[in-house]
XYZ file of N, CA, C and O in Angstrom:
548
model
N 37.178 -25.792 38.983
C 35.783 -25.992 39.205
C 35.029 -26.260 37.919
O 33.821 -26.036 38.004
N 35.453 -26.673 36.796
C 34.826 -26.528 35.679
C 35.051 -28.003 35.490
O 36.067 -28.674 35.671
N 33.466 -28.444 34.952
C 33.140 -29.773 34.871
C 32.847 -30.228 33.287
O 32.285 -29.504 32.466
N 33.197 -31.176 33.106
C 32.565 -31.523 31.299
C 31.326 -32.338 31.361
O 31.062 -33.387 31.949
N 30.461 -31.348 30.378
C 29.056 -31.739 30.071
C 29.500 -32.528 29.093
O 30.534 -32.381 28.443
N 28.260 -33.830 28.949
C 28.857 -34.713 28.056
C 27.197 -34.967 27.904
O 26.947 -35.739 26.978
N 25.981 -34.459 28.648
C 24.907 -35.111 28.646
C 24.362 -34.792 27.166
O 24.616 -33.778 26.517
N 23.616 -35.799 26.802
C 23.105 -36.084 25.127
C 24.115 -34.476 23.955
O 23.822 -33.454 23.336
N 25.080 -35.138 24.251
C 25.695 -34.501 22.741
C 26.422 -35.022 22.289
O 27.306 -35.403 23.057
N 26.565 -35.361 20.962
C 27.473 -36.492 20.321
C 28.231 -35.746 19.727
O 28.501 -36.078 18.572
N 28.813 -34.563 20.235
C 30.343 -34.073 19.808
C 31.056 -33.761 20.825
O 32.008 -32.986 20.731
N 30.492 -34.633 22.547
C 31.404 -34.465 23.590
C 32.495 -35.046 23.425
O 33.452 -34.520 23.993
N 32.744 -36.252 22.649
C 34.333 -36.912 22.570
C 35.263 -35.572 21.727
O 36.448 -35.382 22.003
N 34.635 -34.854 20.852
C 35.747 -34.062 20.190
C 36.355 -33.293 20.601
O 37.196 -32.700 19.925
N 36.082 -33.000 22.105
C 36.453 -31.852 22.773
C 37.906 -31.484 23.169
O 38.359 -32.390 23.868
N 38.752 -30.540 22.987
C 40.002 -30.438 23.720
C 40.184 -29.946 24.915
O 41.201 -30.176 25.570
N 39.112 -29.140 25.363
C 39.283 -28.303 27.117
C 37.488 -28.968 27.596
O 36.556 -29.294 26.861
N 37.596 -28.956 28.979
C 36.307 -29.313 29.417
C 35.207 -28.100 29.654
O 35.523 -26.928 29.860
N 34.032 -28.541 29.595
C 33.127 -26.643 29.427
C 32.534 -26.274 30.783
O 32.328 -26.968 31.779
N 32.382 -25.363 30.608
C 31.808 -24.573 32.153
C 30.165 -24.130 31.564
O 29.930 -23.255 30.731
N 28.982 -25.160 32.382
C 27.790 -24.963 32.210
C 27.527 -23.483 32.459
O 27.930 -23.131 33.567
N 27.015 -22.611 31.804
C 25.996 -21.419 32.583
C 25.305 -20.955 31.190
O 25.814 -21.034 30.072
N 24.258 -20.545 31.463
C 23.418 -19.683 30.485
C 23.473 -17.872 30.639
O 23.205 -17.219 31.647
N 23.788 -17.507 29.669
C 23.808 -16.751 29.352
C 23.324 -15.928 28.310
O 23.169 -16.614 27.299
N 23.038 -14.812 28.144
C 22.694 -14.130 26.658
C 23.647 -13.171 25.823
O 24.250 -12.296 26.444
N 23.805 -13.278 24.551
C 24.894 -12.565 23.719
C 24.359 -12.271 22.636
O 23.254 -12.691 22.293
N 25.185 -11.401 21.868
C 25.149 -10.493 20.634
C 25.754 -11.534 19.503
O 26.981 -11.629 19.466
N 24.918 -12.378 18.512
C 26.165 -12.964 17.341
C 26.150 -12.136 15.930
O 25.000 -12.021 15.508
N 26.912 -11.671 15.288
C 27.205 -11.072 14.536
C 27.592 -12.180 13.483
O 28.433 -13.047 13.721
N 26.799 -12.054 12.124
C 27.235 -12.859 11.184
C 27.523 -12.580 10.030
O 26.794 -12.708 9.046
N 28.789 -12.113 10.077
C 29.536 -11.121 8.929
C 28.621 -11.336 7.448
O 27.928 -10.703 6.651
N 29.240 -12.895 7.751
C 28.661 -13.196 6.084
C 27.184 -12.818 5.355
O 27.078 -12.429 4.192
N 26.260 -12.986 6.140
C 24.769 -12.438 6.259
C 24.599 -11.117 6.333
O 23.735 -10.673 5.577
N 25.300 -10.162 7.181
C 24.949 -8.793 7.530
C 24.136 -9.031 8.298
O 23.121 -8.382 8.044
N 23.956 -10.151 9.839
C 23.081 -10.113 10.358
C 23.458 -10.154 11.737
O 24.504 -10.768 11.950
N 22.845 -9.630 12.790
C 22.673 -9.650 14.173
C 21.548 -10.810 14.668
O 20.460 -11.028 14.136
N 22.203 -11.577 15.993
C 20.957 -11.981 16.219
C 21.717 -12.373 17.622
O 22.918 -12.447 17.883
N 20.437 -12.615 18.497
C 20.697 -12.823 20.253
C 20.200 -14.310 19.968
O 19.213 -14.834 19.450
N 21.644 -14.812 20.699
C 21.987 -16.433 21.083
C 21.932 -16.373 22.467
O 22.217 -15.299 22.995
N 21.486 -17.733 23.454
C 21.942 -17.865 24.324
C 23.080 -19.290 23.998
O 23.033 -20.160 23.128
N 24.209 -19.003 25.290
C 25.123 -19.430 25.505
C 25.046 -20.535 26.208
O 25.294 -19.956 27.266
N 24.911 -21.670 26.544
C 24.608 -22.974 27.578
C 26.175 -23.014 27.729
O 26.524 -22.259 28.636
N 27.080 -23.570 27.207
C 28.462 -23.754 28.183
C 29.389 -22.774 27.356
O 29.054 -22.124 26.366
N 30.639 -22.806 27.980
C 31.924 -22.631 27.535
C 33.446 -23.102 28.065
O 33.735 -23.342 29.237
N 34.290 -23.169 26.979
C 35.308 -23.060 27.502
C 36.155 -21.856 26.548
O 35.766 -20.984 25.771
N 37.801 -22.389 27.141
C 38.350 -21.362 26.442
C 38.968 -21.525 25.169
O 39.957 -20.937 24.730
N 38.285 -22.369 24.650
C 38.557 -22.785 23.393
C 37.167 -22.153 22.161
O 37.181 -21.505 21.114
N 36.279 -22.676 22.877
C 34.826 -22.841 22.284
C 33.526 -22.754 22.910
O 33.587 -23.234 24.042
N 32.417 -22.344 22.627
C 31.265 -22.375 23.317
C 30.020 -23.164 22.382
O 30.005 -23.358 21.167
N 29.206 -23.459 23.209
C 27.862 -24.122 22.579
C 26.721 -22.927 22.762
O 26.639 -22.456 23.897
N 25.814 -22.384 21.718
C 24.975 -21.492 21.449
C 23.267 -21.980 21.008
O 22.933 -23.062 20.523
N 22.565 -21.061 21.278
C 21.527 -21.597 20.761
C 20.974 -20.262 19.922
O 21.109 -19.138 20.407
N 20.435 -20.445 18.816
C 19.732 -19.079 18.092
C 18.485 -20.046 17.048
O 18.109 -21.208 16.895
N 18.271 -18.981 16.642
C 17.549 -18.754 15.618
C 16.981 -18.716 14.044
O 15.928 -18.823 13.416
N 18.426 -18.485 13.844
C 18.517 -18.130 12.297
C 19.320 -19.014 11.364
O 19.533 -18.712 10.190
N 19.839 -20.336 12.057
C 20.357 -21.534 11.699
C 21.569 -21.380 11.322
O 21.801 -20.560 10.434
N 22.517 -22.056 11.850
C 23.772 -21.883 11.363
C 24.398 -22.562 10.529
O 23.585 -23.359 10.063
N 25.660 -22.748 9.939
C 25.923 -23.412 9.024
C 27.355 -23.507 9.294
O 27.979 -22.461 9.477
N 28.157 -25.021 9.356
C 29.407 -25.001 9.449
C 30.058 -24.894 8.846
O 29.831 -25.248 7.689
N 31.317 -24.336 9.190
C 32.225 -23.383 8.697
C 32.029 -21.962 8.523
O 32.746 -21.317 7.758
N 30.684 -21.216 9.488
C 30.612 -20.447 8.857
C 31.094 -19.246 9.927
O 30.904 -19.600 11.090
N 31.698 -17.850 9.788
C 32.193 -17.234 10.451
C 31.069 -16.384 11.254
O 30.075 -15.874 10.739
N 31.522 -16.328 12.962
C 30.711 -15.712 13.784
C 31.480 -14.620 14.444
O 32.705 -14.693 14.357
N 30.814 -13.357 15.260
C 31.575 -12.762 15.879
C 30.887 -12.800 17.035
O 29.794 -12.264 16.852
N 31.027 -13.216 18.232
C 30.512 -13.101 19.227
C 30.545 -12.037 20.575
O 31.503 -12.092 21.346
N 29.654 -11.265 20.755
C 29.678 -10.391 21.610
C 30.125 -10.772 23.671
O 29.276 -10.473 24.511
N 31.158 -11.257 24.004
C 31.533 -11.759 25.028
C 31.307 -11.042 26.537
O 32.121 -10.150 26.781
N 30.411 -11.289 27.470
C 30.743 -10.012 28.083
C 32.165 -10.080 29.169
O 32.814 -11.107 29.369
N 32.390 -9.013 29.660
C 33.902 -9.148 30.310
C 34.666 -9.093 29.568
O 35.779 -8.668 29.876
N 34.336 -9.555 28.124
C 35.356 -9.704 26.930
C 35.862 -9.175 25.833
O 37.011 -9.043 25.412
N 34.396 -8.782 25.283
C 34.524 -8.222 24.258
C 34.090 -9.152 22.903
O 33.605 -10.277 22.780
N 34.611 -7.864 21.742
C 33.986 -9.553 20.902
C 35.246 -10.410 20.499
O 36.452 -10.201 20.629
N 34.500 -11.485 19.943
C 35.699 -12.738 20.247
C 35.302 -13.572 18.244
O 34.451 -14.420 17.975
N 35.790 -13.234 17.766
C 35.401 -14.413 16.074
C 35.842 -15.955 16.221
O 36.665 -16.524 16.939
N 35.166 -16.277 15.481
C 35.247 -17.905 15.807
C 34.546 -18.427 14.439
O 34.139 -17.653 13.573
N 34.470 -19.646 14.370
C 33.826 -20.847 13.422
C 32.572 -21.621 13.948
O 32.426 -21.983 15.115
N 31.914 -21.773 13.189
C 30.603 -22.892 13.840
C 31.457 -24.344 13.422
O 32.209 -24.563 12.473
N 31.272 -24.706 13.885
C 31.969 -26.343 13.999
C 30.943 -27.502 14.072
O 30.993 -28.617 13.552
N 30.127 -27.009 14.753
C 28.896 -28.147 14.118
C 27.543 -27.658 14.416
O 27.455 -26.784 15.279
N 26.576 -28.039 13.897
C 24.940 -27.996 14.024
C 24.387 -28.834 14.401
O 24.733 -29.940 13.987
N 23.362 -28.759 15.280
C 22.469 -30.046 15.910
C 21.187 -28.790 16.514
O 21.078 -28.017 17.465
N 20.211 -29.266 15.041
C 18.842 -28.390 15.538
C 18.766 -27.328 15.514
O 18.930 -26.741 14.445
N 18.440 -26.526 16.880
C 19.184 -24.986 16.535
C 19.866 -24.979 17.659
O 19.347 -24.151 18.408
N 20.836 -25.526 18.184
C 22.023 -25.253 18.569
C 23.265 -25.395 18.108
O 23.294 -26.434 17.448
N 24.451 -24.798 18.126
C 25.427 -24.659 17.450
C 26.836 -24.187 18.214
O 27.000 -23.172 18.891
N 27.935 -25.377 17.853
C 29.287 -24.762 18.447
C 30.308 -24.293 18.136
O 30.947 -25.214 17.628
N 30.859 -23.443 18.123
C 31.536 -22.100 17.992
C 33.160 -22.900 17.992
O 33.100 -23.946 18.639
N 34.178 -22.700 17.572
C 35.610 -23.073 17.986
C 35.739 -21.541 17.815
O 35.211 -20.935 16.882
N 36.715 -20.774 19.095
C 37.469 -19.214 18.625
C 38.518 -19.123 17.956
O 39.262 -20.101 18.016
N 38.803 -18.352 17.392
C 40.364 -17.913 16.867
C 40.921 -17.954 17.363
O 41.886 -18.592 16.943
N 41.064 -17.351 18.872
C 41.958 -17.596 20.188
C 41.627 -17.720 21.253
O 40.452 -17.367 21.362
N 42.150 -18.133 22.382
C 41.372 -18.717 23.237
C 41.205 -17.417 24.117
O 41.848 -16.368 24.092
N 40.076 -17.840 24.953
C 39.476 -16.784 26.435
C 39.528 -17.431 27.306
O 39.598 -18.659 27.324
N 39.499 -16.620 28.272
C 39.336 -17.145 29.903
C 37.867 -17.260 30.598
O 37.282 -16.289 31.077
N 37.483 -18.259 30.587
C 35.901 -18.053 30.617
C 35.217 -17.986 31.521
O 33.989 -17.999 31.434
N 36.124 -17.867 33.029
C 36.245 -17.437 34.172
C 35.356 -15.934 34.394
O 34.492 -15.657 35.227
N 35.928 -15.149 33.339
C 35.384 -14.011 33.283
C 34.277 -13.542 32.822
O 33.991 -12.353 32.962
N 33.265 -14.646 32.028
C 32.554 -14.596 31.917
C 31.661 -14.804 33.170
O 30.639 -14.127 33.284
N 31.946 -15.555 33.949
C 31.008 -15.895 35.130
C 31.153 -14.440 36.302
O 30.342 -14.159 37.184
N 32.252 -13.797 36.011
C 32.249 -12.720 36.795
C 31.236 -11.387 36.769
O 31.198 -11.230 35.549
N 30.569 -10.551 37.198
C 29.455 -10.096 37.619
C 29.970 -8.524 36.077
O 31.165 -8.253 35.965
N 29.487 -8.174 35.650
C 29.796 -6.788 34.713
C 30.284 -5.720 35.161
O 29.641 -5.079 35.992
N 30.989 -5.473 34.911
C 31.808 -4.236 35.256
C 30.478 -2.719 36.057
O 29.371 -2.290 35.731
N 31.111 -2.531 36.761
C 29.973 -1.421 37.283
C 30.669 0.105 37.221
O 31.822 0.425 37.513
N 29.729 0.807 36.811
C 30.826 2.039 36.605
C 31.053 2.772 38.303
O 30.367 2.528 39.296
N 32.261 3.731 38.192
C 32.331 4.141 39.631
C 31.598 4.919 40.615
O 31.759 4.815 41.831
N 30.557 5.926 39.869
C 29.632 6.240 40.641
C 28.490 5.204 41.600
O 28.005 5.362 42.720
N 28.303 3.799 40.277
C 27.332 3.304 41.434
C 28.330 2.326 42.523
O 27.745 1.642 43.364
N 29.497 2.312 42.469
C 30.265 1.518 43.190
C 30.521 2.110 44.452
O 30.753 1.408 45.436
N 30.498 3.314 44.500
C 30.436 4.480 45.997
C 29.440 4.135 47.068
O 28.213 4.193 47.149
N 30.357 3.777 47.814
C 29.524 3.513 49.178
C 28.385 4.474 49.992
O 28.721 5.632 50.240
N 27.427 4.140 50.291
C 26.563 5.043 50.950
C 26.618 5.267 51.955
O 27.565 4.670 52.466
N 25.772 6.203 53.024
C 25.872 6.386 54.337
C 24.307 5.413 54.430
O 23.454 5.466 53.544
N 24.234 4.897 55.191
C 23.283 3.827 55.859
C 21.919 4.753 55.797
O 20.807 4.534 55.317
N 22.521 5.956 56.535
C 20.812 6.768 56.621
C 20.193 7.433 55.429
O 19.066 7.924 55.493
N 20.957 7.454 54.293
C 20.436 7.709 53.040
C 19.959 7.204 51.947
O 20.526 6.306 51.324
N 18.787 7.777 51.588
C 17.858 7.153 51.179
C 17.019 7.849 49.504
O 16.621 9.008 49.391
N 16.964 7.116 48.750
C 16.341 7.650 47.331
C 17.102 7.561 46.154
O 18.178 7.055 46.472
N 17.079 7.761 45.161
C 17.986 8.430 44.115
C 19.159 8.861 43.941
O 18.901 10.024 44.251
N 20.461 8.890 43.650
C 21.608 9.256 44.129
C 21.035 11.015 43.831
O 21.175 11.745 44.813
N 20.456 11.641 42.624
C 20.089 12.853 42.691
C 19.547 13.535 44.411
O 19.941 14.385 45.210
N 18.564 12.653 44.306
C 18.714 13.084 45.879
C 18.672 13.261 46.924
O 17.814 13.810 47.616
N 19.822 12.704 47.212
C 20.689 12.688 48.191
C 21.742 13.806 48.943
O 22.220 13.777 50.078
N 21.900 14.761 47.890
C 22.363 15.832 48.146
C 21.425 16.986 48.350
O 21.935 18.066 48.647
N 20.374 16.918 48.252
C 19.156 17.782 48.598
C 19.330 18.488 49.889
O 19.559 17.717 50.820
N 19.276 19.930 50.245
C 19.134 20.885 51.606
C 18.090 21.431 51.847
O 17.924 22.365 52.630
N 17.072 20.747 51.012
C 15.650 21.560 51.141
C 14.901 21.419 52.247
O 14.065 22.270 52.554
N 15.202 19.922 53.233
C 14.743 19.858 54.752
C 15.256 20.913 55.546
O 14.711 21.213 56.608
N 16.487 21.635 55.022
C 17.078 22.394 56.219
C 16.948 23.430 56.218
O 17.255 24.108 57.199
N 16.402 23.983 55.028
C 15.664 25.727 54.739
C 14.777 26.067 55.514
O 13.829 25.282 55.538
N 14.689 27.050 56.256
C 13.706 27.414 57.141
C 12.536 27.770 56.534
O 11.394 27.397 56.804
N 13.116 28.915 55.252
C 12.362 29.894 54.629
C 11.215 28.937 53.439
O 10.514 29.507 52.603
N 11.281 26.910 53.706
C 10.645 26.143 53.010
C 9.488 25.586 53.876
O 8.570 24.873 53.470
N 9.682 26.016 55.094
C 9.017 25.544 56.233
C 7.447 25.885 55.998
O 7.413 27.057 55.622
N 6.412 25.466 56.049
C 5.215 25.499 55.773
C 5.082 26.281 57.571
O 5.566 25.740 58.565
N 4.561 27.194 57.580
C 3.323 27.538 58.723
C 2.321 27.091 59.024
O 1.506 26.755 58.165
N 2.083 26.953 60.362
C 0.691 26.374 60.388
C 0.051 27.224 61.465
O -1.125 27.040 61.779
């Protein structure tokens, strides 16, 4: 299912795998700088991704990218155009997994009963069933 974007970029012929459009947001880490900064992601494959930031990049220069599903992943800027910028990795990813939804931890993955309702706190509440909470009237 993964299609190659080729629209206005003149480093679509250099490509070796075809990219999978989606936007996304990530963590880039730029060793050389000592700097953090949030890129969004427009495509990928499992070779390389195209980024957009801020703080201008410079080719050849080393990135660490915060992947989600993934982890982080180091790579090269390979070229500049404006402030977007593309990444080649050290090794390749499956970028499949990027499109997959974030890991959810197992408490919120527990199925509910239909008639319950609020906060998982509570939900375990017995305070309807105390007599001795019962208001008089």
């Amino acid at each position: 299912m993964s299609q190659l974007d080729t629209t206005n970029d003149p480093y679509a012929d250099q490509r070796n795998a075809p990219r999978n459009n989606l936007l996304l947001s990530s963590v880039c880490h730029w060793p050389n700088r000592q700097l953090d900064e949030r890129v969004k992601i427009r495509n990928v494959s499992a070779t390389g991704l195209m980024a957009e930031g801020t703080l201008g990049a410079t080719v050849g220069e080393q990135v660490v990218l915060e992947l989600r599903n993934i982890g982080a992943i180091e790579g090269i800027v390979a070229w500049v155009q404006s402030n977007r910028f593309g990444v080649a990795f050290a090794r390749p990813i499956d970028p499949v997994l990027l499109r997959t939804p974030a890991e959810v931890s197992a408490k919120q993955s527990e199925t509910r009963d239909y008639y319950q309702r609020g906060p998982v706190s509570v939900l375990n509440r017995q305070d309807e069933t105390r007599t001795d909470r019962l208001r008089r009237i």
